[in-house]
C-alpha cells in the first residue's frame, strides 16, 4: 500500500473513532401527554407509562428510532389544553371520533377497539341500551365534556330528540370515583368501556355493581397538534399502527390489558378504524 493511502486510512479510522467520519442525526423528540386515572389504558409507573396505551407508545418508540417519545402525565383537561397550544405533540388518550377534534387535530389510524357497556347496581335500575336509559329516565353519572363518552351520549340525543338522556357535564373525574357514585346510589347508571368496570369489579364497591351486554364498539385514535413536523409524524405513525394491527400486536395488547379480545366481537371488523377517513 502506498504511503499516501496508509495515511488516509489512518486518518479516516481516527475520525470514525471520534464519531466524526459519518453524519448522525439525533432523534426528534415527540412530547406526549397522558391523563391520570385509568390504569387499564394508561398509568404512570417507575418504568414509564404502563397499561394498554403505555405498552403501545413504548412499542412505537422502539420501532421508530428517528423519534423519541417523552410522556408527561397530567389531567384530562390539561392534555387537550396542551395539545391545542402545541405544548404537547400527541395525546396518549382513548380518543374516540369527534367531528370537532378531527377538524382541530391530526389523527392517526385506530389504535384499538373498545367495548362500551352500561354499569349499574345489582338489584337496582338496569338498562341494556342507551334507548332504555332514556326511556326509564335513569340518572346518568355526569361526564366531562373532554371525555369521548360525552360525544357518544350527545350524538345519541341528537339522533333521538324524542327520547333523550339527561346528560350533565362535569370536570375531571376518575372512573373509580364515577362508579363509586353508582354503587352508593347517587346515580343509576354510568357508561364506560368494559375494562373500567373490570378494574374495580372485585373491590367492595365493585361487588355492588354489574354491567350490561355490549351496547356498541368505539375505535380510539391518537390526536396530534397540527404542525408541519406532526403532519409527517402522523404519516409515519399510520404506517406503524397499520403494521401493528395487521401482525396481531394490537390484538395481543387487547387480550393482555382489556380483559377480552374486542377484535373478535360481532361487528369488530366493521367498527375498527371506522372513522379514519372522516
XYZ file of C-alpha atoms in Angstrom:
278
model
C 0.000 0.000 0.000
C 1.333 3.443 -0.891
C 2.272 5.779 1.947
C -0.453 8.275 0.862
C -3.162 5.594 1.128
C -1.857 4.392 4.503
C -2.019 7.931 5.899
C -5.547 8.378 4.502
C -6.706 5.075 6.027
C -5.426 6.018 9.451
C -6.984 9.464 9.173
C -10.469 8.063 8.362
C -10.156 5.439 11.117
C -9.248 8.127 13.610
C -12.195 10.285 12.611
C -14.538 7.293 12.886
C -13.341 6.536 16.410
C -14.206 10.119 17.358
C -17.634 9.834 15.738
C -16.769 12.398 13.079
C -16.467 10.264 9.948
C -20.223 9.943 9.383
C -23.084 12.329 9.955
C -25.519 11.182 12.668
C -28.923 12.724 13.250
C -30.363 12.991 16.737
C -33.843 11.548 17.205
C -36.679 14.077 17.053
C -38.333 14.449 20.456
C -42.107 13.964 20.496
C -43.878 15.344 23.576
C -46.695 13.061 24.674
C -49.392 13.926 27.239
C -51.284 11.214 29.120
C -54.190 11.636 31.576
C -54.141 10.162 35.054
C -56.906 7.908 36.260
C -57.436 4.742 34.203
C -54.785 2.094 34.748
C -56.088 -0.416 32.163
C -55.407 2.117 29.428
C -52.532 4.200 30.738
C -50.838 4.620 34.097
C -47.717 6.323 35.447
C -45.152 3.773 36.636
C -41.493 3.840 37.663
C -40.697 2.358 34.251
C -42.661 4.923 32.271
C -46.230 4.729 31.019
C -47.978 1.414 31.633
C -51.272 -0.161 30.591
C -52.522 -0.630 27.039
C -51.502 2.782 25.722
C -48.265 2.755 27.696
C -47.223 -0.545 26.116
C -48.263 0.765 22.701
C -46.259 4.002 22.890
C -43.191 2.075 24.091
C -43.508 -0.291 21.126
C -43.842 2.653 18.738
C -40.831 4.332 20.353
C -38.825 1.131 19.882
C -39.863 0.694 16.251
C -39.254 4.319 15.226
C -35.667 5.185 16.235
C -35.879 8.507 14.374
C -38.241 9.701 17.109
C -38.002 9.832 20.902
C -41.386 9.791 22.623
C -41.374 11.563 26.007
C -44.542 11.093 28.078
C -45.855 13.529 30.697
C -48.823 12.739 32.950
C -51.377 15.443 33.670
C -55.135 15.967 33.994
C -57.560 15.199 31.168
C -58.317 18.892 30.666
C -54.620 19.783 30.627
C -53.941 17.136 27.971
C -56.193 18.917 25.492
C -55.227 22.439 26.554
C -51.582 21.491 25.956
C -52.390 19.786 22.662
C -54.277 22.862 21.470
C -51.402 25.235 22.340
C -48.670 22.998 20.953
C -47.117 22.283 24.342
C -47.691 18.605 23.540
C -47.438 16.859 20.181
C -49.541 13.773 20.952
C -52.414 12.958 23.317
C -51.945 9.440 24.660
C -55.633 9.168 25.342
C -58.518 6.895 24.401
C -59.960 9.481 21.996
C -62.973 8.264 20.030
C -64.239 10.043 16.928
C -65.436 13.593 17.376
C -66.037 15.831 14.366
C -64.635 18.940 16.037
C -61.489 17.199 17.274
C -60.817 15.561 13.942
C -61.005 19.054 12.432
C -58.793 20.681 15.083
C -56.100 17.997 15.322
C -54.372 15.439 13.150
C -55.469 11.895 13.942
C -53.902 8.502 13.379
C -55.445 5.217 12.364
C -57.371 3.500 15.164
C -55.114 2.168 17.908
C -57.616 -0.343 19.311
C -61.291 -1.176 19.723
C -63.349 -0.504 22.861
C -66.366 -2.449 24.097
C -68.876 0.029 25.527
C -71.083 -1.039 28.458
C -73.590 0.363 30.926
C -72.731 -0.117 34.612
C -75.470 -0.194 37.277
C -76.158 -1.513 40.783
C -77.066 -5.148 41.314
C -80.765 -5.276 42.053
C -81.167 -1.644 41.005
C -82.483 0.043 37.894
C -80.922 -1.523 34.814
C -80.629 -0.899 31.093
C -79.176 -2.707 28.109
C -79.175 0.189 25.667
C -78.987 3.962 25.586
C -82.626 3.969 24.496
C -83.554 2.197 27.746
C -81.566 4.701 29.809
C -83.627 7.467 28.228
C -86.983 5.668 28.326
C -86.580 4.746 32.010
C -85.278 8.255 32.792
C -82.261 6.794 34.587
C -79.858 9.192 36.303
C -76.601 9.039 34.343
C -73.319 9.923 36.068
C -72.193 13.326 34.685
C -69.466 13.125 32.027
C -66.618 15.526 31.310
C -67.057 17.407 28.032
C -63.418 16.486 27.289
C -64.308 12.783 27.518
C -65.239 10.861 24.366
C -68.207 9.333 26.208
C -69.820 12.776 26.281
C -69.903 12.812 22.485
C -71.441 9.333 22.407
C -74.385 10.472 24.565
C -74.624 13.824 22.802
C -74.792 12.119 19.398
C -77.433 9.705 20.679
C -79.556 12.633 21.902
C -79.254 14.406 18.562
C -80.436 11.258 16.793
C -83.285 10.653 19.268
C -84.823 14.065 20.041
C -87.980 12.463 21.449
C -86.146 10.030 23.735
C -83.186 11.926 25.177
C -80.845 11.006 28.021
C -80.382 13.664 30.719
C -76.718 14.439 30.037
C -74.871 16.608 32.549
C -71.281 17.829 32.276
C -68.609 17.628 34.964
C -64.895 18.343 35.339
C -62.203 15.671 35.569
C -63.358 12.541 37.342
C -61.764 9.110 37.568
C -63.724 6.046 36.502
C -63.349 4.641 40.045
C -65.000 7.718 41.568
C -67.796 7.708 38.997
C -68.594 4.035 39.524
C -68.497 4.511 43.307
C -71.296 7.048 42.885
C -73.369 4.388 41.125
C -72.571 1.814 43.807
C -73.587 4.304 46.523
C -76.896 5.074 44.791
C -76.179 8.688 43.851
C -76.751 7.761 40.205
C -78.446 4.866 38.441
C -76.018 4.173 35.639
C -72.660 5.025 34.104
C -71.366 4.449 30.591
C -67.817 3.090 30.273
C -65.615 0.731 28.293
C -65.682 -2.742 29.832
C -62.160 -2.535 31.390
C -63.192 0.416 33.561
C -65.720 -1.838 35.277
C -63.443 -4.876 35.430
C -60.708 -2.933 37.227
C -62.959 -2.339 40.239
C -65.204 -5.416 39.976
C -63.574 -7.187 42.944
C -63.459 -4.178 45.254
C -66.057 -3.591 47.975
C -67.812 -1.020 45.800
C -67.388 -3.031 42.611
C -69.143 -6.049 44.081
C -72.296 -3.940 44.284
C -72.223 -3.385 40.521
C -72.836 -5.302 37.308
C -72.674 -4.482 33.594
C -74.964 -4.648 30.607
C -74.226 -6.560 27.465
C -72.139 -4.681 24.914
C -74.012 -1.615 23.647
C -71.500 -0.741 20.943
C -67.873 -0.533 19.911
C -65.747 2.579 19.545
C -62.361 2.977 17.872
C -59.828 5.160 19.718
C -57.360 7.333 17.779
C -54.221 9.256 18.708
C -54.656 13.004 18.293
C -51.752 15.298 17.329
C -51.208 19.052 17.420
C -51.285 20.466 13.896
C -47.797 21.445 12.754
C -45.553 20.679 9.794
C -43.478 18.332 11.964
C -46.534 16.480 13.212
C -48.068 16.132 9.766
C -45.084 13.980 8.816
C -45.198 12.218 12.203
C -48.857 11.325 11.631
C -47.972 9.671 8.321
C -45.201 7.659 9.996
C -47.471 6.642 12.879
C -50.179 5.494 10.474
C -47.788 3.096 8.759
C -46.611 1.775 12.123
C -50.117 1.342 13.561
C -51.332 -0.396 10.418
C -48.433 -2.843 10.756
C -49.194 -3.436 14.441
C -52.838 -4.163 13.591
C -52.064 -6.492 10.684
C -49.424 -8.515 12.561
C -51.743 -9.010 15.567
C -49.888 -6.823 18.047
C -52.945 -4.686 18.868
C -54.970 -7.848 19.448
C -52.221 -9.134 21.764
C -52.305 -5.908 23.802
C -56.101 -6.004 23.939
C -56.187 -9.506 25.410
C -53.469 -8.601 27.920
C -54.861 -5.316 29.229
C -58.562 -5.031 28.336
C -59.948 -8.299 29.735
C -61.326 -9.620 26.427
C -60.487 -9.803 22.741
C -62.587 -6.955 21.379
C -61.358 -7.702 17.847
C -63.436 -10.896 17.932
C -66.692 -9.239 18.975
C -69.546 -9.244 16.430
C -69.089 -6.290 14.098
C -65.495 -5.666 15.161
C -64.051 -5.743 11.662
C -66.553 -3.129 10.509
C -66.222 -0.909 13.581
C -62.429 -0.909 13.857
C -60.988 2.246 12.251
C -64.454 3.158 11.011
C -63.973 6.939 11.196
C -60.360 7.159 9.986
C -61.197 8.895 6.712
C -63.674 11.371 8.214
